[in-house]
C-alpha positions as semicolon CSV with decimal commas, in nm:
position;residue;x (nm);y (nm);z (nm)
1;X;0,000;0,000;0,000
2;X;0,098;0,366;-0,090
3;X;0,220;0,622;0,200
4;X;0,044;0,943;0,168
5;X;0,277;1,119;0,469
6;X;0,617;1,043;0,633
7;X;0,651;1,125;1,006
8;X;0,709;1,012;1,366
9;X;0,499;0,909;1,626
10;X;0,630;1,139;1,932
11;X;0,535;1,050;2,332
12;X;0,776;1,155;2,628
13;X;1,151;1,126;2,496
14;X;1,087;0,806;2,234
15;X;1,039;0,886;1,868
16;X;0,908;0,590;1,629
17;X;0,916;0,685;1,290
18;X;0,628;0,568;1,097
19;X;0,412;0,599;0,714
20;X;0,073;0,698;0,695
21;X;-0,163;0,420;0,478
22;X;-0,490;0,467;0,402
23;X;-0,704;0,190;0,588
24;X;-1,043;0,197;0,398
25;X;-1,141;0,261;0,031
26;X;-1,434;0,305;-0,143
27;X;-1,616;0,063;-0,349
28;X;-1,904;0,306;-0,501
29;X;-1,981;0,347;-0,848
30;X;-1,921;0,680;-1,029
31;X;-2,088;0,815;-1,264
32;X;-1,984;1,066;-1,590
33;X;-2,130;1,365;-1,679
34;X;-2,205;1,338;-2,053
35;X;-2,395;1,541;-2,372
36;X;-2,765;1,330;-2,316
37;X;-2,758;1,412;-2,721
38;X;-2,441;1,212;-2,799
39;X;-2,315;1,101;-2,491
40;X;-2,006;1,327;-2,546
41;X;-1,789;1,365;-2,232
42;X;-1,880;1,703;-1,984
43;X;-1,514;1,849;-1,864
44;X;-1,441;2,071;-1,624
45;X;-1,152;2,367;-1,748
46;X;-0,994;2,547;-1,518
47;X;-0,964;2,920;-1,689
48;X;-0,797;3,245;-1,552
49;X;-1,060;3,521;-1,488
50;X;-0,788;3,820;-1,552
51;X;-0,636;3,617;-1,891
52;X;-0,912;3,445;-2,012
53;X;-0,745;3,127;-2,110
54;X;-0,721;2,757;-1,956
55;X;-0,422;2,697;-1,711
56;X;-0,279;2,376;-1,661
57;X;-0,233;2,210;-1,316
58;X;0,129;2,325;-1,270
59;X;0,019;2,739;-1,292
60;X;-0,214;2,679;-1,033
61;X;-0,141;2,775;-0,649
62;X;-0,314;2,880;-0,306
63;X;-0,460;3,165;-0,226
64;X;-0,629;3,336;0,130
65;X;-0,925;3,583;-0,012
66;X;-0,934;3,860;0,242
67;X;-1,291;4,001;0,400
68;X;-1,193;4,294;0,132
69;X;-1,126;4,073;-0,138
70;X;-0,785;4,081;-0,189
71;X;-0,608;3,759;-0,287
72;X;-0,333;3,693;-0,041
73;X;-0,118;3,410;-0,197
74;X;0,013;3,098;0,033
75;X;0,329;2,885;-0,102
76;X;0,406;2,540;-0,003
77;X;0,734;2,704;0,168
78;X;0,546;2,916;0,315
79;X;0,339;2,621;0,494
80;X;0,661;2,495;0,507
81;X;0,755;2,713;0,820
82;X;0,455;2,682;1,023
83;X;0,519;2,792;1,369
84;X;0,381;2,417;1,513
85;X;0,565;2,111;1,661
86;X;0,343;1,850;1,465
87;X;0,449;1,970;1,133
88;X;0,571;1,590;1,058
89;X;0,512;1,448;1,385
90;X;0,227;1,262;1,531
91;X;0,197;1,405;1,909
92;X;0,052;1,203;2,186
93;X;-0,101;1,432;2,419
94;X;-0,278;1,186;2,675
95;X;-0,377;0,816;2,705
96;X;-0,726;0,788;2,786
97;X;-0,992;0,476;2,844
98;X;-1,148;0,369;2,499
99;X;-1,501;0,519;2,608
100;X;-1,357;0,855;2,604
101;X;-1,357;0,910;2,244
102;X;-1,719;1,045;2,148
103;X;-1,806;0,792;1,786
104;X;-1,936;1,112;1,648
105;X;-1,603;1,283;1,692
106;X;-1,465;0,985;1,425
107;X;-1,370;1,035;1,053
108;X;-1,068;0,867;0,871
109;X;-0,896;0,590;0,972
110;X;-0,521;0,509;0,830
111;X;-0,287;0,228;0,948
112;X;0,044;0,361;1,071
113;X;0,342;0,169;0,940
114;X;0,696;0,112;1,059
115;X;0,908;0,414;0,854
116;X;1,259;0,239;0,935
117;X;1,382;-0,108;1,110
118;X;1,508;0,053;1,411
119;X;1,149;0,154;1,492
120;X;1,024;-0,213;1,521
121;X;1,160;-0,220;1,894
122;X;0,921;0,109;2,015
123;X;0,653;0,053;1,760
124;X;0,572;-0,313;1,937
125;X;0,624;-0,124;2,256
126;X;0,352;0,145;2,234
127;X;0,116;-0,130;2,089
128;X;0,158;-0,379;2,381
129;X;0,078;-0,115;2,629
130;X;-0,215;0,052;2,437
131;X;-0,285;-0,294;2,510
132;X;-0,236;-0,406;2,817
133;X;-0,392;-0,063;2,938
134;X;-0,686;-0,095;2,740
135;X;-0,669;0,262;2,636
136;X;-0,590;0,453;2,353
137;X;-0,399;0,738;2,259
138;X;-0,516;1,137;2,166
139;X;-0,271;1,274;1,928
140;X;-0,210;1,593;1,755
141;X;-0,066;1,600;1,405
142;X;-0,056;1,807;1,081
143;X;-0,217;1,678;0,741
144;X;-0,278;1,837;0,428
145;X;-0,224;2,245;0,501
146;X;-0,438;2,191;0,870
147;X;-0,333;2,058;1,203
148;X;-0,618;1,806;1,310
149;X;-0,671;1,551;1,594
150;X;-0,593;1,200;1,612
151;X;-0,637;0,878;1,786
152;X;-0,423;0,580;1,802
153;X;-0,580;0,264;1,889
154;X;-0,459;-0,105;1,852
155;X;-0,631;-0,325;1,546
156;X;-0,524;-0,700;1,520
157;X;-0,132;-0,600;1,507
158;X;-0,107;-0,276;1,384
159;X;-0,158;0,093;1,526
160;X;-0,420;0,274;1,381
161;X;-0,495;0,635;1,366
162;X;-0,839;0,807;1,347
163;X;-0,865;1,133;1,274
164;X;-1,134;1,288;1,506
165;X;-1,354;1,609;1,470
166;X;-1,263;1,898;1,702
167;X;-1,479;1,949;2,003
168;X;-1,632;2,254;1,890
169;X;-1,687;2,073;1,552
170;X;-1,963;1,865;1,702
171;X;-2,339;2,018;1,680
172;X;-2,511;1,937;2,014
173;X;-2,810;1,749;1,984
174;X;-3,079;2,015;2,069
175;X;-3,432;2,025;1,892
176;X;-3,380;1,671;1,746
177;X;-3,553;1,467;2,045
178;X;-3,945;1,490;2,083
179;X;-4,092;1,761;2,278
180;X;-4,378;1,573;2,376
181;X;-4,404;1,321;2,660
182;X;-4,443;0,993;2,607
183;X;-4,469;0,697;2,824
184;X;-4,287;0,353;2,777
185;X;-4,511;0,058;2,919
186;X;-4,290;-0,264;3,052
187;X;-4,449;-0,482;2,832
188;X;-4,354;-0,277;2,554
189;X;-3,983;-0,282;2,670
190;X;-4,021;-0,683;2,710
191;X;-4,160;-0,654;2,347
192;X;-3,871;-0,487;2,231
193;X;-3,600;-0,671;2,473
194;X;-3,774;-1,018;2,286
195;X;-3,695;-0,819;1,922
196;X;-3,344;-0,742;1,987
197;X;-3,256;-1,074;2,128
198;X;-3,478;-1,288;1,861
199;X;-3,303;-1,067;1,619
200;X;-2,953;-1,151;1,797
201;X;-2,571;-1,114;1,677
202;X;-2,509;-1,026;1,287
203;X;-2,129;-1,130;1,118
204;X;-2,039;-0,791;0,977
205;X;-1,846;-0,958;0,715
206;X;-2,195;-1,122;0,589
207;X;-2,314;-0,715;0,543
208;X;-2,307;-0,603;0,179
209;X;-2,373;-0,329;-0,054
210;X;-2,691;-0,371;-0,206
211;X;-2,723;-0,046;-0,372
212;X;-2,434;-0,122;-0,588
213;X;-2,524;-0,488;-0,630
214;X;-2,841;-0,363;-0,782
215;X;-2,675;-0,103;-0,955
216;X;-2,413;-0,366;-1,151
217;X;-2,734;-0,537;-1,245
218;X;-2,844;-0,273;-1,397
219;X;-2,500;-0,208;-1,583
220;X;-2,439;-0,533;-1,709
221;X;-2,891;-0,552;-1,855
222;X;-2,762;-0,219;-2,039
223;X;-2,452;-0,369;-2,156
224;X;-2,613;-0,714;-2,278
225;X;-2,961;-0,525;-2,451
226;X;-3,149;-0,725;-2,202
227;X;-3,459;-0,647;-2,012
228;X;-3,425;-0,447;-1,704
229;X;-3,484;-0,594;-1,343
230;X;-3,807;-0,510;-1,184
231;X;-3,777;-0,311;-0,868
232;X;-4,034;-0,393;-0,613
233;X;-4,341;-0,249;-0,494
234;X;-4,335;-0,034;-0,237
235;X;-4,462;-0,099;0,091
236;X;-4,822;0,063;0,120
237;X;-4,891;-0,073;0,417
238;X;-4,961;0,248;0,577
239;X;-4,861;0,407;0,922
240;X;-4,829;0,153;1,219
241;X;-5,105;0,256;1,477
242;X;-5,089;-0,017;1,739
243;X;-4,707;-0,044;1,848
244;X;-4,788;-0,323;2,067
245;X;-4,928;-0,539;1,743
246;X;-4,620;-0,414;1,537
247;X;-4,385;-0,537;1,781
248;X;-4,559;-0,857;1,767
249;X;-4,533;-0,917;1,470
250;X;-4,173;-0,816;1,408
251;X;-4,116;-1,080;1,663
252;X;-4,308;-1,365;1,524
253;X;-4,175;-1,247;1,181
254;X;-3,761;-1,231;1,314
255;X;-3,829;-1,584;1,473
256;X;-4,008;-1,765;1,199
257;X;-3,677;-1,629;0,965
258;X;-3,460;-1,757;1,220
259;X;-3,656;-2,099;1,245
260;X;-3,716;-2,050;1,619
261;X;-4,074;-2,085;1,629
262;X;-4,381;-1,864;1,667
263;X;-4,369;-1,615;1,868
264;X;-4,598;-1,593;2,221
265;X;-4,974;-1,490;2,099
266;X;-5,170;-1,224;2,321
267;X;-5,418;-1,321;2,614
268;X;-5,667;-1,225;2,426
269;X;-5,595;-1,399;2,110
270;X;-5,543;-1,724;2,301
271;X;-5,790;-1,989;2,273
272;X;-6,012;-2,138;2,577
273;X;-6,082;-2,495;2,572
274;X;-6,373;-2,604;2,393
275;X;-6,666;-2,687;2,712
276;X;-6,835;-2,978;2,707
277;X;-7,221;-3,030;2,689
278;X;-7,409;-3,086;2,996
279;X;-7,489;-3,515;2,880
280;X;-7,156;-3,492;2,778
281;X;-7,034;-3,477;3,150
282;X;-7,290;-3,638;3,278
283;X;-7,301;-3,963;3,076
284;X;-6,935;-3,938;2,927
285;X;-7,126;-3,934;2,586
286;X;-7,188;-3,720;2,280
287;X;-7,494;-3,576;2,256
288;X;-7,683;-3,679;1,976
289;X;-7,593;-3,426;1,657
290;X;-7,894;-3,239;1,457
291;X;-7,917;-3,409;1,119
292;X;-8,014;-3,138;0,806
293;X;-8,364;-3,065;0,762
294;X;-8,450;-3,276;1,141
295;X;-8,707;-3,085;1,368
296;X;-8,651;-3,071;1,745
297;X;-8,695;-3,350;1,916
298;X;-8,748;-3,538;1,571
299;X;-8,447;-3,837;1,515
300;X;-8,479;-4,118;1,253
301;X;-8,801;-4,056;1,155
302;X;-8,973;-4,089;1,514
303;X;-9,096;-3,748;1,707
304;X;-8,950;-3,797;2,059
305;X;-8,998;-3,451;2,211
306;X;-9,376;-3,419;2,062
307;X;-9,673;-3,615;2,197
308;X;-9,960;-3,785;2,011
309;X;-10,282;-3,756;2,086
310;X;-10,306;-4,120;2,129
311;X;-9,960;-4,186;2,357
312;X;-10,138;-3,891;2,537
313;X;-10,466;-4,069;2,585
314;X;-10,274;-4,434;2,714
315;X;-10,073;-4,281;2,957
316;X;-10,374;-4,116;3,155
317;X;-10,524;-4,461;3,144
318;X;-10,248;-4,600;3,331
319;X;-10,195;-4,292;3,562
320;X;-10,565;-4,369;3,670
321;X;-10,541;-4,745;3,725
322;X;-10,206;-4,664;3,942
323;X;-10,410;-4,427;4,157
324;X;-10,682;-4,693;4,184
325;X;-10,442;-4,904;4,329
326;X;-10,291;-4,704;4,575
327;X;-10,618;-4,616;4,749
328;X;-10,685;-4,798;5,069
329;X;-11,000;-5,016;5,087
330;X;-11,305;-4,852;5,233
331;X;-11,364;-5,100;5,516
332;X;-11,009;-5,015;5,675
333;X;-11,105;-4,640;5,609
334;X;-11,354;-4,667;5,868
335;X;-11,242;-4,893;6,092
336;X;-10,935;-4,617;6,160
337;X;-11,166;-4,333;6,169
338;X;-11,346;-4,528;6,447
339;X;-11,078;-4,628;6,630
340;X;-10,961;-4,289;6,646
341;X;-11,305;-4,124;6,782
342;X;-11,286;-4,392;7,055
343;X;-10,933;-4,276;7,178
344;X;-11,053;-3,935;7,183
345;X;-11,312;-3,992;7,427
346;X;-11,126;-4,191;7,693
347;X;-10,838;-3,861;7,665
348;X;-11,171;-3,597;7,721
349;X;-11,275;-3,832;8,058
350;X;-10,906;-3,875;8,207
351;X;-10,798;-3,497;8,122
352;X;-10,476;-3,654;7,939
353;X;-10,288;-3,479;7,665
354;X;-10,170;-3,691;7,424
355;X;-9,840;-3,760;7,379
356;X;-9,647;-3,493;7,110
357;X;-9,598;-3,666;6,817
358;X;-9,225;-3,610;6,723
359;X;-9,147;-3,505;6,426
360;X;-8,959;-3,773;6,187
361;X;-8,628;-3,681;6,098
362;X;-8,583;-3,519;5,791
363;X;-8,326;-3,684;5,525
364;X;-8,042;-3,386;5,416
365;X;-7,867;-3,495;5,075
366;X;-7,569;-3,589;5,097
C-alpha cells in the first residue's frame, strides 16, 4: 500500500518513525457527466478570470481571499515554516480509556506503518501497552495544510490512527428529540427486549452493498440489450397505529426467519378450551348431533320430544289405574276413623294430653 505522509509518532523522549496508509477505500460506483444528445464527455476547465485562457495544473497555487477581497497568496514554503511542533510528527497528548472518544467525533482511519527497522523495537512497545492498558492514545498531528486531531488505537497487530472532529466541531443534539411526553409501558420494553434478542448477533463480514449490487445489475442488462430488473413495490402498508401489534409481529416475523418458532400470541388472542355439553359430563357421551332438515326432538323418523294424541290418551289410562291401586280399601277407612273417635273420648274423661308426636327426621342430601 501507498504512503500518503512520512513522520514520527512522538510521546515523552521516544520517537518511532512511521508511514501513513490509508485503511479503507471506497467501493461506489461513479458516474460521468455526458452530452444526453451524444453522450459526449462534460469536462471541467480550469480558466484564468484576468487572462481568459485555460491553465494547466502546474500554474495553479493557493490563495487566502481577504474580508476585502484581496487575494493573499500561500506557497508550499510558506506552509513549510509553520510555527507548530506536529508539522511531521504525530503528538501524543494523553492516554485515555477507549469510552472517552465520542463515535461522532470519528472520521478517517489510516494504518500507521513502521518508517525504518530501528522503529520495530518502540513501535511493538507502544502497541503492547495501548494494550495491556486498554486505552488509547489522543494525538495531535498536521495533514494536508491543517493541524487536526488523532487517535491511536490497537487493530489486530497494527496501530491505527483516526482522525477525530474537534470538540467545537460537534453540533449538540438540541431540537432533534421529541418535545412531547411519552410513556414507555414494561411490556412494551419486554416486546422490544424479545426483538433485539430474537433478532440476535449479525457477522459484519456477511453485510453487503446492495445499492451497488443492484446497480451492476443494472450495468451489465444495459450492456447485454437485455430487459431491465423489476424493482419492487413499495410498501403501502400504511402508518403503524398499534405499536404493541407491530412489535408482535416483528417478533413472530424475526423468529419464523430464524426458524425459532412462533412467537408468544396475546391473552386475548389465546384460545379457551372447547366446554363440554351438559350429557356430555354427565353420561361421558356425545350428545346426539342435529341431522339437516330434522325438527326438534325429531331423530330417525320418530318425534321424541312431541306427543300424540293417542300416547297422550294411554298414559292417563295408566296414571288412573295406578291411583286406583294405591287407594286404601273402604272397610279399613272406617275402621281407623273409628278407632280414632274412641281414643278421643277416653283422653276428654281422664284430662290426658296426648303424647307430642315427634317429628320424623328429615333426610339432608348428601
Amino acid at each position: 500500500m501507498r504512503s500518503i505522509w512520512n513522520g514520527a509518532i512522538s510521546f515523552g523522549l521516544v520517537s518511532i518513525p512511521v508511514k501513513l496508509v490509508n485503511a479503507t477505500e471506497s467501493h461506489s460506483i461513479s458516474f460521468r457527466q455526458i452530452h444526453a444528445e451524444d453522450n459526449g464527455r462534460i469536462r471541467y476547465r480550469k480558466v484564468c478570470e484576468l487572462d481568459d485562457r485555460e491553465v494547466s495544473t502546474a500554474e495553479i497555487g493557493k490563495g487566502y481571499e481577504d474580508a476585502d477581497g484581496t487575494v493573499i497568496p500561500i506557497t508550499d514554503e510558506d506552509l513549510a515554516h509553520l510555527p507548530i511542533p506536529t508539522t511531521r510528527t504525530i503528538e501524543i497528548v494523553a492516554f485515555v480509556p477507549a469510552d472517552r472518544i465520542d463515535p461522532l467525533q470519528m472520521g478517517t482511519a489510516y494504518y500507521l506503518a513502521v518508517g525504518a527497522a530501528p522503529a520495530a523495537k518502540p513501535y511493538t512497545l507502544l502497541r503492547e501497552a495501548l494494550k495491556r492498558g486498554n486505552r488509547v492514545a489522543v494525538a495531535k498531528y498536521a495533514l494536508r495544510g491543517r493541524e487536526r486531531l488523532g487517535m491511536l488505537r490497537v487493530v489486530g497487530d497494527a496501530l491505527t490512527l483516526h482522525g477525530l472532529l474537534w470538540p467545537d466541531e460537534v453540533r449538540a443534539p438540541e431540537g432533534v428529540a421529541p418535545d412531547a411526553k411519552v410513556t414507555v409501558r414494561a411490556k412494551e420494553l419486554d416486546l422490544a427486549d424479545a426483538l433485539m434478542d430474537t433478532l440476535g448477533d449479525v457477522d459484519l463480514d456477511d453485510l453487503h452493498d446492495e445499492y451497488r449490487a443492484a446497480l451492476e445489475e443494472v450495468i451489465a442488462a444495459k450492456v447485454a440489450g437485455e430487459a431491465l430488473p423489476e424493482a419492487p413495490e413499495p410498501d403501502t402498508g400504511g402508518k403503524v397505529l398499534d405499536l404493541m401489534a407491530a412489535l408482535e409481529n416483528s417478533v413472530r416475523a424475526a423468529r419464523e426467519s430464524r426458524g425459532g418458532g412462533k412467537a408468544p400470541e396475546r391473552a386475548a388472542e389465546k384460545r379457551s378450551p372447547e366446554k363440554p355439553s351438559p350429557e356430555k359430563r354427565t353420561t361421558g357421551r356425545k350428545a346426539p348431533e342435529k341431522k339437516a332438515g330434522e325438527k326438534v326432538g325429531e331423530r330417525g323418523g320418530e318425534k321424541t320430544g312431541v306427543k300424540t294424541g293417542e300416547k297422550r290418551a294411554a298414559e292417563k289410562k295408566v296414571t288412573a289405574k295406578k291411583g286406583a291401586e294405591r287407594k286404601p280399601p273402604a272397610r279399613k277407612t272406617a275402621q281407623r276413623s273409628a278407632q280414632k273417635a274412641a281414643a278421643s273420648q277416653e283422653e276428654r274423661k281422664s284430662g290426658r294430653k296426648p303424647p307430642a308426636k315427634k317429628a320424623a327426621p328429615r333426610k339432608t342430601p348428601a
